[in-house]
PDB file of C-alpha atoms in Angstrom:
ATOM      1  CA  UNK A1186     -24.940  29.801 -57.394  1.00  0.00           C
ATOM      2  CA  UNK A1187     -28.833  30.205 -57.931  1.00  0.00           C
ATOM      3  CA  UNK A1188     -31.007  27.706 -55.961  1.00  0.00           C
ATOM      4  CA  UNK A1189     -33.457  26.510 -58.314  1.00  0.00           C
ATOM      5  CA  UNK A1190     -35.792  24.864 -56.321  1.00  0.00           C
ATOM      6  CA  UNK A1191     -36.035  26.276 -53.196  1.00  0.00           C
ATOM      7  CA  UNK A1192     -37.564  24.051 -50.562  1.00  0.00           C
ATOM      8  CA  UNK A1193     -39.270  26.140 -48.011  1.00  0.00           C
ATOM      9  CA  UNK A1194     -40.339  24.354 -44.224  1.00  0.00           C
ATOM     10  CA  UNK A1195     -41.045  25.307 -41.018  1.00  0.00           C
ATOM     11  CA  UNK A1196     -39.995  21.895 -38.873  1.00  0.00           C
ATOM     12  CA  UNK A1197     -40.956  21.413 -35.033  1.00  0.00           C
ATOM     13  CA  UNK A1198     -39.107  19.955 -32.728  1.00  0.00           C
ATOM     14  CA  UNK A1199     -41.452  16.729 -32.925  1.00  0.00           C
ATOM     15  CA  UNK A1200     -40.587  16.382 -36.562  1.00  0.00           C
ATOM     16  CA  UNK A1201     -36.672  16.999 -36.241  1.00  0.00           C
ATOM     17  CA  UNK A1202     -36.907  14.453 -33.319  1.00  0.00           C
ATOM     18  CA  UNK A1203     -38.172  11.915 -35.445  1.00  0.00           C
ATOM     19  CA  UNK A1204     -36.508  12.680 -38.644  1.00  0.00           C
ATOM     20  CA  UNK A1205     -32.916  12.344 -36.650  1.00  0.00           C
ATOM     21  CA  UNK A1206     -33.913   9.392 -34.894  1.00  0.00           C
ATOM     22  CA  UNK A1207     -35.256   7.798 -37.986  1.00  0.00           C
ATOM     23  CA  UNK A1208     -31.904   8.423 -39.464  1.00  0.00           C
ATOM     24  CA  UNK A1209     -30.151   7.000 -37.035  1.00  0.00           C
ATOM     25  CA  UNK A1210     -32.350   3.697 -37.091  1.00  0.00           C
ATOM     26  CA  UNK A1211     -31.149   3.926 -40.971  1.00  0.00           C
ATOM     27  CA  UNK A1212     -27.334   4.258 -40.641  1.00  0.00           C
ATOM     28  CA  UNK A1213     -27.689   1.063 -38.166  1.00  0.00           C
ATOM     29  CA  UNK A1214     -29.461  -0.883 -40.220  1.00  0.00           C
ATOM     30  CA  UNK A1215     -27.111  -0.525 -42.995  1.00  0.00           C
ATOM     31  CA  UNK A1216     -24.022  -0.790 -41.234  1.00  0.00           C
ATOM     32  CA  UNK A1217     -25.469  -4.257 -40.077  1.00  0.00           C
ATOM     33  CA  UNK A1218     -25.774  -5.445 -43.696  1.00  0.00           C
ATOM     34  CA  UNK A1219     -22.438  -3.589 -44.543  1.00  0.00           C
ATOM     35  CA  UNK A1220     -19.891  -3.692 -41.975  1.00  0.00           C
ATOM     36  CA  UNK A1221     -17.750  -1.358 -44.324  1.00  0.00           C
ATOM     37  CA  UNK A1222     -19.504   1.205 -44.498  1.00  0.00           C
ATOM     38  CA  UNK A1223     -18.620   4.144 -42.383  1.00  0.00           C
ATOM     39  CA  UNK A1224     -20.546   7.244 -41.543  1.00  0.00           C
ATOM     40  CA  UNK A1225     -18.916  10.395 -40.624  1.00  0.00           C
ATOM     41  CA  UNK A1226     -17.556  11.159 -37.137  1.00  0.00           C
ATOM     42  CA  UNK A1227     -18.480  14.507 -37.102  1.00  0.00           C
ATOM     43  CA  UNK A1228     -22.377  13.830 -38.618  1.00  0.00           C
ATOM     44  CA  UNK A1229     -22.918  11.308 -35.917  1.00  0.00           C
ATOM     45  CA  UNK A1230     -22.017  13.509 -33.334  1.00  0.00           C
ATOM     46  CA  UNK A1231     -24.462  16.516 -34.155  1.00  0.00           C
ATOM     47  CA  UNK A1232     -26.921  13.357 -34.998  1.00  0.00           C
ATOM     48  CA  UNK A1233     -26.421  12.268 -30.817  1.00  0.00           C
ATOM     49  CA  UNK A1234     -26.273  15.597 -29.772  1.00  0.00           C
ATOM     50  CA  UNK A1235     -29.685  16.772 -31.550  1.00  0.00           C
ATOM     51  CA  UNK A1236     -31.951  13.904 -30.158  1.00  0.00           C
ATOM     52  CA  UNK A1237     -30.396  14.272 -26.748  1.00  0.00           C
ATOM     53  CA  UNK A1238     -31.206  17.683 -26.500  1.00  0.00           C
ATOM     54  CA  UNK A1239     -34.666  17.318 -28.230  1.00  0.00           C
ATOM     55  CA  UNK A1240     -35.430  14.260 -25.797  1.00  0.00           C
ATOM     56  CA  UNK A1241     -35.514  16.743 -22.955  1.00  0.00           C
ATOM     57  CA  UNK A1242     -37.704  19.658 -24.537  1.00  0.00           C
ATOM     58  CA  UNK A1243     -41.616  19.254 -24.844  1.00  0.00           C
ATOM     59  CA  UNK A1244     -41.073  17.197 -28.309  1.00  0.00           C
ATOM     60  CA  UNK A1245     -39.931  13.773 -27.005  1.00  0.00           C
ATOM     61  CA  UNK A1246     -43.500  12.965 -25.384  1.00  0.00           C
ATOM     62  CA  UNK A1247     -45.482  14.368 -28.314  1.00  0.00           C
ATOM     63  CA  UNK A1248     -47.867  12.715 -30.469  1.00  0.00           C
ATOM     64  CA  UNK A1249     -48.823  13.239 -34.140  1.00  0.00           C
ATOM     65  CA  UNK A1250     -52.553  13.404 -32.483  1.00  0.00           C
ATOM     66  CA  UNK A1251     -51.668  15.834 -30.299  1.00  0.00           C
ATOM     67  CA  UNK A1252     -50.292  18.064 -32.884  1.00  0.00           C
ATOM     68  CA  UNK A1253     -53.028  18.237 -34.998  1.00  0.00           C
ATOM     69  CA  UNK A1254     -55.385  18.563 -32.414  1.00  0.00           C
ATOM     70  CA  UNK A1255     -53.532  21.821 -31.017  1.00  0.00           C
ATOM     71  CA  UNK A1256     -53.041  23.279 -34.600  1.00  0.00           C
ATOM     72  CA  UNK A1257     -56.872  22.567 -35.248  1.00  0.00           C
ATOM     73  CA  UNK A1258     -57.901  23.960 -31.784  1.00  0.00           C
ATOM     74  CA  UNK A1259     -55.932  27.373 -32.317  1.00  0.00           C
ATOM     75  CA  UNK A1260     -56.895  27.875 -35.839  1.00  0.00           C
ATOM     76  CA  UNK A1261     -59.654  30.615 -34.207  1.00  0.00           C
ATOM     77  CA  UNK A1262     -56.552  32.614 -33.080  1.00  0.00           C
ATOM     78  CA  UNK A1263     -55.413  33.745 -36.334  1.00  0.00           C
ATOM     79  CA  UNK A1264     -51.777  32.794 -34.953  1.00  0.00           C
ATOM     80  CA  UNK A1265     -48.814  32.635 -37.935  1.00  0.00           C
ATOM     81  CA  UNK A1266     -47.350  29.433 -38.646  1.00  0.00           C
ATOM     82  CA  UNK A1267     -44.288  30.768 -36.831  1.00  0.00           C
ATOM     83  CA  UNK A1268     -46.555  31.478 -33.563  1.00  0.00           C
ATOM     84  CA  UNK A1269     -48.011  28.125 -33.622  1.00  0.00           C
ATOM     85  CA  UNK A1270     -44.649  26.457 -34.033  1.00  0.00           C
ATOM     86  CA  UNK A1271     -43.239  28.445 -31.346  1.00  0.00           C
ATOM     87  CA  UNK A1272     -46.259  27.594 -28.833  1.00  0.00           C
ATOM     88  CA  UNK A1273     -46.028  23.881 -30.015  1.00  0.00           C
ATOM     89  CA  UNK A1274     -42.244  23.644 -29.518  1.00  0.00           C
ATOM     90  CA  UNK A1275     -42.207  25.587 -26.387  1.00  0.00           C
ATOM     91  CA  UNK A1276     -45.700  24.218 -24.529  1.00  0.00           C
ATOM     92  CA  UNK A1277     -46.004  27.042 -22.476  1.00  0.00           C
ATOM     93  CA  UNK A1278     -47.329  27.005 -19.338  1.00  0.00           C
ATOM     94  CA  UNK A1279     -48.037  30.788 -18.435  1.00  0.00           C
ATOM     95  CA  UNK A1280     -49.339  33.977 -19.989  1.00  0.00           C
ATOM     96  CA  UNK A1281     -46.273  35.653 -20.005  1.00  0.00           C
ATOM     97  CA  UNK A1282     -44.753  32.651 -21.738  1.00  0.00           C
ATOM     98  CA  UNK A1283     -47.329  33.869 -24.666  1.00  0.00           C
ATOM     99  CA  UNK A1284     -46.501  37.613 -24.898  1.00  0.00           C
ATOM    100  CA  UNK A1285     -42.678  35.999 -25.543  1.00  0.00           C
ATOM    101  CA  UNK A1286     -43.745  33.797 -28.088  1.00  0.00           C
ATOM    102  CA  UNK A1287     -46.676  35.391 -29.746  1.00  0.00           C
ATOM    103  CA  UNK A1288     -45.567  38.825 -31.606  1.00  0.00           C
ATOM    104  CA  UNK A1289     -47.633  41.689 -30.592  1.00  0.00           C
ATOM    105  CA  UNK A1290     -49.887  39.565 -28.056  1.00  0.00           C
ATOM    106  CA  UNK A1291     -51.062  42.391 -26.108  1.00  0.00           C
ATOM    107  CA  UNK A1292     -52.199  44.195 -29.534  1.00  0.00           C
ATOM    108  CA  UNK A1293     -54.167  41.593 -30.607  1.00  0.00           C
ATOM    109  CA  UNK A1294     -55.426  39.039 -27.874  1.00  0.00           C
ATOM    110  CA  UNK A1295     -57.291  39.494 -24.533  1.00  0.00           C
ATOM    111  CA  UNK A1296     -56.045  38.296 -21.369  1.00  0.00           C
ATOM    112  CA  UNK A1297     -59.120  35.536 -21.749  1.00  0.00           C
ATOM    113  CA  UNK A1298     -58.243  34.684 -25.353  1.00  0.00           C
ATOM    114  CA  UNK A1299     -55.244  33.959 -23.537  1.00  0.00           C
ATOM    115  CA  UNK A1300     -56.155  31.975 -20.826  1.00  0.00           C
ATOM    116  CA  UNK A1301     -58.039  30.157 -23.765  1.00  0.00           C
ATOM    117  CA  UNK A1302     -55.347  29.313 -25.248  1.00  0.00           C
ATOM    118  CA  UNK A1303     -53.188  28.011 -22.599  1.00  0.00           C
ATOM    119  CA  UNK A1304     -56.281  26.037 -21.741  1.00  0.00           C
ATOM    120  CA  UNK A1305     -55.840  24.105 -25.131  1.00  0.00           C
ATOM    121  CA  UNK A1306     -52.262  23.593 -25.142  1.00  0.00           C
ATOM    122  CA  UNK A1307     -53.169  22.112 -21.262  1.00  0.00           C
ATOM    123  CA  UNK A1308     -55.553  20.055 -22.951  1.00  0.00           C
ATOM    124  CA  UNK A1309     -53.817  19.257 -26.480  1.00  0.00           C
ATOM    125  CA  UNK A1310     -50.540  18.767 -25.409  1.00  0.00           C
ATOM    126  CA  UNK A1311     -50.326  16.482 -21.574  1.00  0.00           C
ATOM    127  CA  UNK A1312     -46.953  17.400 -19.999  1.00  0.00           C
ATOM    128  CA  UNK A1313     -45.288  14.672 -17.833  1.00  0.00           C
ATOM    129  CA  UNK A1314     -43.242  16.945 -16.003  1.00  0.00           C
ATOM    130  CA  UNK A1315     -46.074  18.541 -14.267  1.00  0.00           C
ATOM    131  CA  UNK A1316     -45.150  16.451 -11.278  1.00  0.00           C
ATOM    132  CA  UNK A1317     -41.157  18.512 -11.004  1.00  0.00           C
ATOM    133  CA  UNK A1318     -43.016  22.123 -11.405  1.00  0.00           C
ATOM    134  CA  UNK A1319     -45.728  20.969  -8.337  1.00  0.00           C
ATOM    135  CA  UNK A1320     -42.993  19.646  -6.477  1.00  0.00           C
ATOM    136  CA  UNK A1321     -40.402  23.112  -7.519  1.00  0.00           C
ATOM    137  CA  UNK A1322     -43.983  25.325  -6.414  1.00  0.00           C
ATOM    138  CA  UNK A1323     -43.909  22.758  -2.854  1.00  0.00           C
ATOM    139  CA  UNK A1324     -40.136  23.996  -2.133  1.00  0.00           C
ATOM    140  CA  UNK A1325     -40.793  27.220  -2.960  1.00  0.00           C
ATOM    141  CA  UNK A1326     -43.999  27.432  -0.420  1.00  0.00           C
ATOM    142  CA  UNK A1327     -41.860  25.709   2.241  1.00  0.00           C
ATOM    143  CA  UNK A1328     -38.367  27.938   2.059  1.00  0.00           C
ATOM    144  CA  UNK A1329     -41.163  31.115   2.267  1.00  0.00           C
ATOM    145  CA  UNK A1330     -40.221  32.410  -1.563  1.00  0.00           C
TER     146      UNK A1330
END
């Protein structure tokens, strides 16, 4: 078989998110117009299990704002389009988080280039779990780790 038309795309998480759930929203509405019609046990299950797992990564509390304004912030780091998606999936929180995600990071960025980034993805991309990883760094302090 010879694909003819190959259809090339990186996706974040954001996009799959909202792709899935938009689906979903779809097959509902349909099967309220049509109660015949009947969708695929097995489709509906990886369609459940998808969003539940991407409603706990970075992606659930992201904004089509904040995306762009990342991608247009890091555009002076030369990063690939697999880099970005990584650091935009991921929203890391450390430098060593960037060595994983970025390949040859040492090679080819400064510890401050670095910190700059991180600084961005702080600013670009709000995390509302910052409240868990203060109170984690509080337990930590108290049990002397």
């Amino acid at each position: 078989m010879d694909v003819l038309s190959p259809n090339e795309a990186l996706l974040s998480n954001y996009e799959v998110l909202r792709l899935v759930e938009e689906e979903q929203k779809r097959q509902a509405e349909q099967q309220k117009k049509f109660s015949n019609i009947k969708y695929a046990e097995n489709t509906l299950t990886i369609e459940y299990e998808t969003v539940k797992y991407l409603q706990g990564t970075p992606a659930s509390s992201q904004t089509p704002e904040q995306i762009i304004n990342l991608l247009e912030k890091l555009k002076k780091y030369n990063l690939t389009k697999a880099e970005k998606l990584q650091i935009l999936n991921h929203r890391p929180r450390h430098i060593v988080e960037l060595y994983i995600l970025i390949e040859e990071c040492s090679d080819r960025f400064k510890d401050e280039d670095l910190d700059g980034m991180l600084n961005i993805i702080y600013e670009s991309l709000p995390r509302d779990d910052e409240d868990n990883e203060n109170e984690f760094a509080d337990q930590m302090e108290v049990e002397g780790k």
